Amino acid sequence: MAYPENKSFETGMYVSLSTLVFINLIGNTLVILVILTNRKMKSPMNYLLANLAVADIMVGAFIVPPLISKQFFTHPEGIAGAIACKVLTGGSLTWVGSAASAFSLVAISFERYFAVIHPHSTKLRLTFRKVKRVVKGSWTFALVINLPSFATLAYDKNINLCVEEWPEQQIGSAYGTLWFLAVGVLPITIMFGLYSRVVYTLWFKRSKNQVPATQLSILKSRKRLTKMIFTVSIIYAICWLPDLTIYLLHLYNVTFGYAGLPNVIGVILVTCNSAVNPFVYTFQSEKFRRHLKQLVLCRKYRRNRVANAILTIFLETGATPL
């Protein structure tokens, strides 16, 4: 990454990224805990959301090391430098997380499509067994599509950055096109194609008068969940397309927009996307809000209960607490 040589600009960028990463780690960790610690939240759909949260944590956690290494450490050279680039300072694990996020969002869109369009089909229904396959598939896809980038990452002493060193420009350009299509265009096209059908079915195809009273609550629940996931998909498209486009242009040697402010904006948008999903769940899901509140207050209640018990022991024994 190349940034404008401006101290105040760099400070603002680091503060923004650090804040977003902190929000990411806390928010997505809470999402995982809410799902794993509540029996009623352990559904196949929610496990997909937990997998998405893990991918978002990976994006946020590994987008920072390249910035820290550039500013505060002397990057090793030679074989050690190449290994450091591939494992940590090249940001490769960030893109593994991003590819897993794209795969998870597509899987979630298919789940919503089948649940709404084919609600009575047991064959198309999402099960825990299918979720395991989807989770394995998401990370397999993420690792495989990142192997070429992982293999070509190397440290460039002249610019103090880890860069992809392709044997030929055409190979790099082809890989950039593949990434742009596989993680950007194709997932977004599939999601919006499926959700357009789902939205039409839920909001326009039937009126409330045509739905039996016994199924109104199910219809409302499907609408709420679809709105929440559709919002997450829109945010993904808005946040990822700029950075994917800049990366593609860079591999085609179109340098406009890759260095400086546009690239910084792209990285911040990617980081923002990985941090914002827990807020979407909180604002749009009453069930999630309730369980999140229980998670936080329960821990607070346990701490207070332990403190009161200790105080009672001191009072009964006549001891003086330190």
mmCIF file of C-alpha atoms in Angstrom:
data_model
loop_
_atom_site.group_PDB
_atom_site.id
_atom_site.type_symbol
_atom_site.label_atom_id
_atom_site.label_comp_id
_atom_site.label_asym_id
_atom_site.label_seq_id
_atom_site.Cartn_x
_atom_site.Cartn_y
_atom_site.Cartn_z
ATOM 1 C CA MET A 1 0.000 0.000 0.000
ATOM 2 C CA ALA A 2 1.252 3.472 -0.778
ATOM 3 C CA TYR A 3 -0.019 6.520 1.060
ATOM 4 C CA PRO A 4 0.418 10.272 0.732
ATOM 5 C CA GLU A 5 3.410 11.561 2.667
ATOM 6 C CA ASN A 6 1.428 13.631 5.140
ATOM 7 C CA LYS A 7 1.830 13.143 8.896
ATOM 8 C CA SER A 8 -1.647 14.311 9.882
ATOM 9 C CA PHE A 9 -3.164 12.206 7.102
ATOM 10 C CA GLU A 10 -1.305 9.096 8.283
ATOM 11 C CA THR A 11 -2.334 9.748 11.898
ATOM 12 C CA GLY A 12 -5.979 10.079 10.907
ATOM 13 C CA MET A 13 -5.758 6.905 8.846
ATOM 14 C CA TYR A 14 -4.206 4.883 11.675
ATOM 15 C CA VAL A 15 -6.760 6.164 14.188
ATOM 16 C CA SER A 16 -9.639 5.325 11.838
ATOM 17 C CA LEU A 17 -8.353 1.833 11.067
ATOM 18 C CA SER A 18 -7.523 1.094 14.707
ATOM 19 C CA THR A 19 -11.005 2.171 15.799
ATOM 20 C CA LEU A 20 -12.674 0.052 13.125
ATOM 21 C CA VAL A 21 -10.534 -2.991 13.975
ATOM 22 C CA PHE A 22 -11.359 -2.626 17.683
ATOM 23 C CA ILE A 23 -15.086 -2.417 16.898
ATOM 24 C CA ASN A 24 -14.712 -5.385 14.564
ATOM 25 C CA LEU A 25 -13.070 -7.632 17.149
ATOM 26 C CA ILE A 26 -15.486 -6.757 19.949
ATOM 27 C CA GLY A 27 -18.654 -6.788 17.835
ATOM 28 C CA ASN A 28 -18.013 -9.999 15.913
ATOM 29 C CA THR A 29 -16.793 -11.791 19.047
ATOM 30 C CA LEU A 30 -20.092 -10.885 20.734
ATOM 31 C CA VAL A 31 -21.999 -12.195 17.699
ATOM 32 C CA ILE A 32 -20.207 -15.554 17.986
ATOM 33 C CA LEU A 33 -20.777 -15.720 21.763
ATOM 34 C CA VAL A 34 -24.472 -14.873 21.434
ATOM 35 C CA ILE A 35 -24.943 -17.696 18.927
ATOM 36 C CA LEU A 36 -22.829 -20.301 20.728
ATOM 37 C CA THR A 37 -24.059 -19.632 24.296
ATOM 38 C CA ASN A 38 -27.813 -19.564 23.594
ATOM 39 C CA ARG A 39 -29.590 -22.783 22.747
ATOM 40 C CA LYS A 40 -32.366 -20.949 20.882
ATOM 41 C CA MET A 41 -29.805 -19.177 18.686
ATOM 42 C CA LYS A 42 -28.115 -22.401 17.550
ATOM 43 C CA SER A 43 -29.792 -22.666 14.163
ATOM 44 C CA PRO A 44 -28.170 -23.541 10.808
ATOM 45 C CA MET A 45 -28.710 -19.980 9.591
ATOM 46 C CA ASN A 46 -27.083 -18.470 12.670
ATOM 47 C CA TYR A 47 -24.095 -20.784 12.324
ATOM 48 C CA LEU A 48 -23.583 -19.315 8.860
ATOM 49 C CA LEU A 49 -23.660 -15.859 10.458
ATOM 50 C CA ALA A 50 -21.081 -17.063 13.007
ATOM 51 C CA ASN A 51 -18.865 -18.245 10.157
ATOM 52 C CA LEU A 52 -19.267 -14.821 8.537
ATOM 53 C CA ALA A 53 -18.251 -13.214 11.853
ATOM 54 C CA VAL A 54 -15.083 -15.362 11.993
ATOM 55 C CA ALA A 55 -14.208 -14.296 8.436
ATOM 56 C CA ASP A 56 -14.787 -10.636 9.340
ATOM 57 C CA ILE A 57 -12.541 -10.969 12.396
ATOM 58 C CA MET A 58 -9.792 -12.361 10.158
ATOM 59 C CA VAL A 59 -10.160 -9.414 7.759
ATOM 60 C CA GLY A 60 -9.858 -6.872 10.567
ATOM 61 C CA ALA A 61 -7.145 -8.606 12.588
ATOM 62 C CA PHE A 62 -4.740 -9.100 9.678
ATOM 63 C CA ILE A 63 -5.241 -5.789 7.888
ATOM 64 C CA VAL A 64 -3.246 -3.999 10.601
ATOM 65 C CA PRO A 65 0.133 -5.888 10.629
ATOM 66 C CA PRO A 66 1.258 -4.505 7.221
ATOM 67 C CA LEU A 67 0.720 -0.960 8.493
ATOM 68 C CA ILE A 68 2.460 -1.604 11.824
ATOM 69 C CA SER A 69 5.451 -3.307 10.200
ATOM 70 C CA LYS A 70 5.867 -0.426 7.734
ATOM 71 C CA GLN A 71 5.887 2.278 10.405
ATOM 72 C CA PHE A 72 7.424 0.765 13.523
ATOM 73 C CA PHE A 73 9.614 -2.205 12.545
ATOM 74 C CA THR A 74 12.441 -2.965 10.169
ATOM 75 C CA HIS A 75 11.124 -5.624 7.840
ATOM 76 C CA PRO A 76 13.473 -8.615 7.406
ATOM 77 C CA GLU A 77 14.846 -9.356 3.960
ATOM 78 C CA GLY A 78 15.699 -12.515 2.067
ATOM 79 C CA ILE A 79 13.971 -15.772 2.991
ATOM 80 C CA ALA A 80 12.819 -14.410 6.373
ATOM 81 C CA GLY A 81 11.282 -11.401 4.639
ATOM 82 C CA ALA A 82 9.472 -13.600 2.109
ATOM 83 C CA ILE A 83 8.053 -15.795 4.886
ATOM 84 C CA ALA A 84 6.976 -12.741 6.903
ATOM 85 C CA CYS A 85 5.191 -11.357 3.828
ATOM 86 C CA LYS A 86 3.327 -14.587 3.189
ATOM 87 C CA VAL A 87 2.320 -15.172 6.798
ATOM 88 C CA LEU A 88 1.765 -11.731 8.312
ATOM 89 C CA THR A 89 2.980 -8.486 6.768
ATOM 90 C CA GLY A 90 1.631 -9.115 3.259
ATOM 91 C CA GLY A 91 -1.971 -9.138 4.420
ATOM 92 C CA SER A 92 -2.682 -12.456 2.702
ATOM 93 C CA LEU A 93 -4.854 -13.723 5.570
ATOM 94 C CA THR A 94 -7.008 -10.615 5.212
ATOM 95 C CA TRP A 95 -7.924 -11.682 1.694
ATOM 96 C CA VAL A 96 -8.550 -15.249 2.861
ATOM 97 C CA GLY A 97 -11.120 -13.833 5.272
ATOM 98 C CA SER A 98 -12.658 -11.655 2.565
ATOM 99 C CA ALA A 99 -13.083 -14.596 0.169
ATOM 100 C CA ALA A 100 -14.674 -16.657 2.961
ATOM 101 C CA SER A 101 -17.049 -13.731 3.647
ATOM 102 C CA ALA A 102 -18.131 -13.622 0.008
ATOM 103 C CA PHE A 103 -18.725 -17.374 -0.062
ATOM 104 C CA SER A 104 -20.724 -17.224 3.204
ATOM 105 C CA LEU A 105 -22.926 -14.383 1.955
ATOM 106 C CA VAL A 106 -23.727 -16.283 -1.231
ATOM 107 C CA ALA A 107 -24.607 -19.382 0.819
ATOM 108 C CA ILE A 108 -26.866 -17.271 3.047
ATOM 109 C CA SER A 109 -28.624 -15.796 0.001
ATOM 110 C CA PHE A 110 -29.345 -19.315 -1.289
ATOM 111 C CA GLU A 111 -30.717 -20.255 2.131
ATOM 112 C CA ARG A 112 -33.085 -17.268 2.076
ATOM 113 C CA TYR A 113 -34.147 -18.092 -1.482
ATOM 114 C CA PHE A 114 -34.958 -21.728 -0.710
ATOM 115 C CA ALA A 115 -36.676 -20.852 2.598
ATOM 116 C CA VAL A 116 -38.993 -18.332 0.910
ATOM 117 C CA ILE A 117 -39.512 -19.745 -2.583
ATOM 118 C CA HIS A 118 -39.515 -23.443 -1.600
ATOM 119 C CA PRO A 119 -40.545 -23.383 2.086
ATOM 120 C CA HIS A 120 -41.921 -26.945 2.145
ATOM 121 C CA SER A 121 -38.986 -28.659 0.445
ATOM 122 C CA THR A 122 -37.084 -30.841 2.906
ATOM 123 C CA LYS A 123 -34.419 -31.493 0.265
ATOM 124 C CA LEU A 124 -33.556 -27.804 -0.082
ATOM 125 C CA ARG A 125 -33.829 -26.959 3.611
ATOM 126 C CA LEU A 126 -30.616 -25.905 5.355
ATOM 127 C CA THR A 127 -29.478 -28.459 7.935
ATOM 128 C CA PHE A 128 -26.554 -28.631 10.333
ATOM 129 C CA ARG A 129 -24.899 -31.217 8.101
ATOM 130 C CA LYS A 130 -25.169 -28.869 5.119
ATOM 131 C CA VAL A 131 -23.815 -25.991 7.212
ATOM 132 C CA LYS A 132 -20.677 -28.011 7.969
ATOM 133 C CA ARG A 133 -20.169 -28.526 4.245
ATOM 134 C CA VAL A 134 -20.746 -24.840 3.516
ATOM 135 C CA VAL A 135 -18.253 -23.769 6.205
ATOM 136 C CA LYS A 136 -15.624 -26.187 4.898
ATOM 137 C CA GLY A 137 -16.358 -25.058 1.349
ATOM 138 C CA SER A 138 -16.028 -21.365 2.251
ATOM 139 C CA TRP A 139 -12.552 -21.766 3.731
ATOM 140 C CA THR A 140 -11.393 -24.172 1.036
ATOM 141 C CA PHE A 141 -12.481 -21.681 -1.617
ATOM 142 C CA ALA A 142 -10.808 -18.829 0.275
ATOM 143 C CA LEU A 143 -7.489 -20.670 0.561
ATOM 144 C CA VAL A 144 -7.442 -21.945 -3.021
ATOM 145 C CA ILE A 145 -8.214 -18.590 -4.643
ATOM 146 C CA ASN A 146 -5.493 -16.919 -2.549
ATOM 147 C CA LEU A 147 -2.751 -19.471 -3.305
ATOM 148 C CA PRO A 148 -1.368 -17.572 -6.355
ATOM 149 C CA SER A 149 -1.126 -14.330 -4.384
ATOM 150 C CA PHE A 150 0.385 -16.175 -1.429
ATOM 151 C CA ALA A 151 3.011 -17.779 -3.672
ATOM 152 C CA THR A 152 4.077 -14.519 -5.334
ATOM 153 C CA LEU A 153 4.252 -12.252 -2.271
ATOM 154 C CA ALA A 154 7.766 -10.940 -1.599
ATOM 155 C CA TYR A 155 9.353 -8.031 0.230
ATOM 156 C CA ASP A 156 10.459 -5.060 -1.877
ATOM 157 C CA LYS A 157 13.163 -3.115 -0.029
ATOM 158 C CA ASN A 158 12.910 -0.079 -2.326
ATOM 159 C CA ILE A 159 9.324 0.733 -1.334
ATOM 160 C CA ASN A 160 9.394 -1.069 2.050
ATOM 161 C CA LEU A 161 6.308 -3.113 1.158
ATOM 162 C CA CYS A 162 5.261 -6.682 0.420
ATOM 163 C CA VAL A 163 4.196 -6.915 -3.221
ATOM 164 C CA GLU A 164 3.092 -9.609 -5.645
ATOM 165 C CA GLU A 165 5.917 -10.444 -8.046
ATOM 166 C CA TRP A 166 4.325 -12.109 -11.064
ATOM 167 C CA PRO A 167 6.572 -13.848 -13.634
ATOM 168 C CA GLU A 168 4.579 -12.112 -16.382
ATOM 169 C CA GLN A 169 2.187 -9.196 -16.287
ATOM 170 C CA GLN A 170 -0.477 -11.165 -18.172
ATOM 171 C CA ILE A 171 -0.598 -13.751 -15.379
ATOM 172 C CA GLY A 172 -1.073 -11.074 -12.754
ATOM 173 C CA SER A 173 -3.754 -9.370 -14.838
ATOM 174 C CA ALA A 174 -5.587 -12.673 -15.309
ATOM 175 C CA TYR A 175 -5.438 -13.332 -11.568
ATOM 176 C CA GLY A 176 -6.750 -9.845 -10.779
ATOM 177 C CA THR A 177 -9.645 -10.423 -13.175
ATOM 178 C CA LEU A 178 -10.386 -13.768 -11.510
ATOM 179 C CA TRP A 179 -10.427 -12.156 -8.078
ATOM 180 C CA PHE A 180 -12.624 -9.294 -9.273
ATOM 181 C CA LEU A 181 -15.131 -11.756 -10.711
ATOM 182 C CA ALA A 182 -15.006 -14.467 -8.019
ATOM 183 C CA VAL A 183 -15.103 -12.221 -4.948
ATOM 184 C CA GLY A 184 -16.865 -9.172 -6.392
ATOM 185 C CA VAL A 185 -19.016 -9.381 -9.500
ATOM 186 C CA LEU A 186 -20.214 -12.986 -9.315
ATOM 187 C CA PRO A 187 -21.213 -13.077 -5.600
ATOM 188 C CA ILE A 188 -22.927 -9.684 -5.815
ATOM 189 C CA THR A 189 -24.798 -10.671 -8.983
ATOM 190 C CA ILE A 190 -25.967 -13.953 -7.424
ATOM 191 C CA MET A 191 -27.030 -12.282 -4.176
ATOM 192 C CA PHE A 192 -29.005 -9.516 -5.818
ATOM 193 C CA GLY A 193 -30.573 -11.927 -8.309
ATOM 194 C CA LEU A 194 -31.785 -14.234 -5.524
ATOM 195 C CA TYR A 195 -32.846 -11.430 -3.201
ATOM 196 C CA SER A 196 -34.837 -9.680 -5.934
ATOM 197 C CA ARG A 197 -36.956 -12.822 -6.261
ATOM 198 C CA VAL A 198 -37.239 -13.161 -2.470
ATOM 199 C CA VAL A 199 -38.242 -9.513 -2.009
ATOM 200 C CA TYR A 200 -40.827 -9.770 -4.776
ATOM 201 C CA THR A 201 -42.328 -12.889 -3.186
ATOM 202 C CA LEU A 202 -42.433 -11.551 0.366
ATOM 203 C CA TRP A 203 -43.510 -7.953 -0.255
ATOM 204 C CA PHE A 204 -45.315 -7.818 -3.601
ATOM 205 C CA LYS A 205 -46.605 -11.238 -4.642
ATOM 206 C CA ARG A 206 -48.954 -11.704 -1.705
ATOM 207 C CA SER A 207 -50.893 -9.248 0.385
ATOM 208 C CA LYS A 208 -51.630 -9.799 4.061
ATOM 209 C CA ASN A 209 -55.224 -10.701 3.210
ATOM 210 C CA GLN A 210 -53.989 -13.629 1.092
ATOM 211 C CA VAL A 211 -51.849 -15.049 3.898
ATOM 212 C CA PRO A 212 -53.555 -17.264 6.514
ATOM 213 C CA ALA A 213 -53.595 -15.715 9.974
ATOM 214 C CA THR A 214 -51.589 -18.646 11.338
ATOM 215 C CA GLN A 215 -48.724 -17.861 8.944
ATOM 216 C CA LEU A 216 -48.540 -14.084 9.468
ATOM 217 C CA SER A 217 -45.929 -14.403 12.224
ATOM 218 C CA ILE A 218 -43.811 -16.658 9.977
ATOM 219 C CA LEU A 219 -44.117 -14.132 7.143
ATOM 220 C CA LYS A 220 -43.051 -11.264 9.431
ATOM 221 C CA SER A 221 -40.097 -13.294 10.697
ATOM 222 C CA ARG A 222 -38.962 -14.070 7.153
ATOM 223 C CA LYS A 223 -39.258 -10.414 6.194
ATOM 224 C CA ARG A 224 -37.169 -9.280 9.165
ATOM 225 C CA LEU A 225 -34.434 -11.834 8.510
ATOM 226 C CA THR A 226 -34.407 -11.099 4.768
ATOM 227 C CA LYS A 227 -34.129 -7.338 5.387
ATOM 228 C CA MET A 228 -31.216 -7.904 7.753
ATOM 229 C CA ILE A 229 -29.262 -10.182 5.401
ATOM 230 C CA PHE A 230 -30.088 -8.047 2.351
ATOM 231 C CA THR A 231 -28.679 -5.020 4.195
ATOM 232 C CA VAL A 232 -25.481 -6.945 4.954
ATOM 233 C CA SER A 233 -25.159 -7.873 1.261
ATOM 234 C CA ILE A 234 -25.648 -4.263 0.101
ATOM 235 C CA ILE A 235 -22.980 -3.072 2.539
ATOM 236 C CA TYR A 236 -20.620 -5.761 1.238
ATOM 237 C CA ALA A 237 -21.114 -4.580 -2.356
ATOM 238 C CA ILE A 238 -20.596 -0.911 -1.462
ATOM 239 C CA CYS A 239 -17.490 -1.543 0.651
ATOM 240 C CA TRP A 240 -15.705 -4.139 -1.466
ATOM 241 C CA LEU A 241 -16.189 -3.058 -5.081
ATOM 242 C CA PRO A 242 -13.935 0.055 -4.821
ATOM 243 C CA ASP A 243 -10.976 -1.894 -3.388
ATOM 244 C CA LEU A 244 -11.426 -4.790 -5.826
ATOM 245 C CA THR A 245 -11.535 -2.330 -8.718
ATOM 246 C CA ILE A 246 -8.361 -0.576 -7.548
ATOM 247 C CA TYR A 247 -6.569 -3.925 -7.206
ATOM 248 C CA LEU A 248 -7.662 -4.943 -10.701
ATOM 249 C CA LEU A 249 -6.470 -1.646 -12.197
ATOM 250 C CA HIS A 250 -3.137 -2.022 -10.419
ATOM 251 C CA LEU A 251 -2.532 -5.460 -11.956
ATOM 252 C CA TYR A 252 -3.320 -4.008 -15.378
ATOM 253 C CA ASN A 253 -0.689 -1.302 -14.706
ATOM 254 C CA VAL A 254 -3.317 1.425 -14.436
ATOM 255 C CA THR A 255 -1.734 3.296 -11.548
ATOM 256 C CA PHE A 256 -4.395 6.014 -11.268
ATOM 257 C CA GLY A 257 -6.216 5.492 -8.011
ATOM 258 C CA TYR A 258 -4.016 2.708 -6.654
ATOM 259 C CA ALA A 259 -1.579 4.888 -4.750
ATOM 260 C CA GLY A 260 -2.641 7.541 -2.307
ATOM 261 C CA LEU A 261 -6.092 8.586 -1.167
ATOM 262 C CA PRO A 262 -8.276 6.232 -3.293
ATOM 263 C CA ASN A 263 -6.368 3.209 -2.032
ATOM 264 C CA VAL A 264 -6.690 4.384 1.567
ATOM 265 C CA ILE A 265 -10.436 4.869 1.118
ATOM 266 C CA GLY A 266 -10.690 1.355 -0.327
ATOM 267 C CA VAL A 267 -8.852 -0.188 2.651
ATOM 268 C CA ILE A 268 -10.963 1.758 5.158
ATOM 269 C CA LEU A 269 -14.171 0.658 3.420
ATOM 270 C CA VAL A 270 -13.048 -2.989 3.564
ATOM 271 C CA THR A 271 -12.266 -2.622 7.268
ATOM 272 C CA CYS A 272 -15.587 -0.872 7.838
ATOM 273 C CA ASN A 273 -17.464 -3.723 6.163
ATOM 274 C CA SER A 274 -15.912 -6.254 8.541
ATOM 275 C CA ALA A 275 -16.953 -4.147 11.550
ATOM 276 C CA VAL A 276 -20.486 -3.075 10.661
ATOM 277 C CA ASN A 277 -22.381 -6.390 10.501
ATOM 278 C CA PRO A 278 -22.903 -6.740 14.298
ATOM 279 C CA PHE A 279 -24.611 -3.333 14.269
ATOM 280 C CA VAL A 280 -26.933 -4.494 11.491
ATOM 281 C CA TYR A 281 -27.908 -7.548 13.544
ATOM 282 C CA THR A 282 -28.453 -5.403 16.644
ATOM 283 C CA PHE A 283 -30.607 -2.768 14.947
ATOM 284 C CA GLN A 284 -32.694 -5.123 12.818
ATOM 285 C CA SER A 285 -33.057 -8.233 14.986
ATOM 286 C CA GLU A 286 -35.005 -7.912 18.229
ATOM 287 C CA LYS A 287 -34.086 -11.499 19.106
ATOM 288 C CA PHE A 288 -30.384 -10.787 18.733
ATOM 289 C CA ARG A 289 -30.699 -7.596 20.830
ATOM 290 C CA ARG A 290 -32.395 -9.538 23.602
ATOM 291 C CA HIS A 291 -29.779 -12.280 23.723
ATOM 292 C CA LEU A 292 -26.931 -9.751 23.489
ATOM 293 C CA LYS A 293 -28.381 -7.878 26.458
ATOM 294 C CA GLN A 294 -28.688 -11.126 28.387
ATOM 295 C CA LEU A 295 -25.085 -12.015 27.576
ATOM 296 C CA VAL A 296 -23.722 -8.679 28.812
ATOM 297 C CA LEU A 297 -25.994 -8.311 31.857
ATOM 298 C CA CYS A 298 -25.557 -11.937 32.882
ATOM 299 C CA ARG A 299 -21.814 -11.486 33.176
ATOM 300 C CA LYS A 300 -22.307 -8.264 35.093
ATOM 301 C CA TYR A 301 -24.795 -10.027 37.356
ATOM 302 C CA ARG A 302 -22.340 -12.871 38.014
ATOM 303 C CA ARG A 303 -19.560 -10.416 38.924
ATOM 304 C CA ASN A 304 -21.873 -8.549 41.305
ATOM 305 C CA ARG A 305 -23.075 -11.821 42.858
ATOM 306 C CA VAL A 306 -19.495 -12.961 43.529
ATOM 307 C CA ALA A 307 -18.583 -9.560 44.973
ATOM 308 C CA ASN A 308 -21.634 -9.618 47.279
ATOM 309 C CA ALA A 309 -20.845 -13.161 48.411
ATOM 310 C CA ILE A 310 -17.266 -12.184 49.288
ATOM 311 C CA LEU A 311 -18.490 -9.118 51.170
ATOM 312 C CA THR A 312 -20.972 -11.254 53.120
ATOM 313 C CA ILE A 313 -18.200 -13.641 54.167
ATOM 314 C CA PHE A 314 -16.087 -10.729 55.398
ATOM 315 C CA LEU A 315 -18.988 -9.298 57.384
ATOM 316 C CA GLU A 316 -19.908 -12.635 58.950
ATOM 317 C CA THR A 317 -16.355 -13.508 59.948
ATOM 318 C CA GLY A 318 -15.484 -10.011 61.060
ATOM 319 C CA ALA A 319 -12.527 -9.902 58.671
ATOM 320 C CA THR A 320 -11.474 -6.684 57.000
ATOM 321 C CA PRO A 321 -11.261 -6.765 53.203
ATOM 322 C CA LEU A 322 -8.023 -5.489 51.669
#
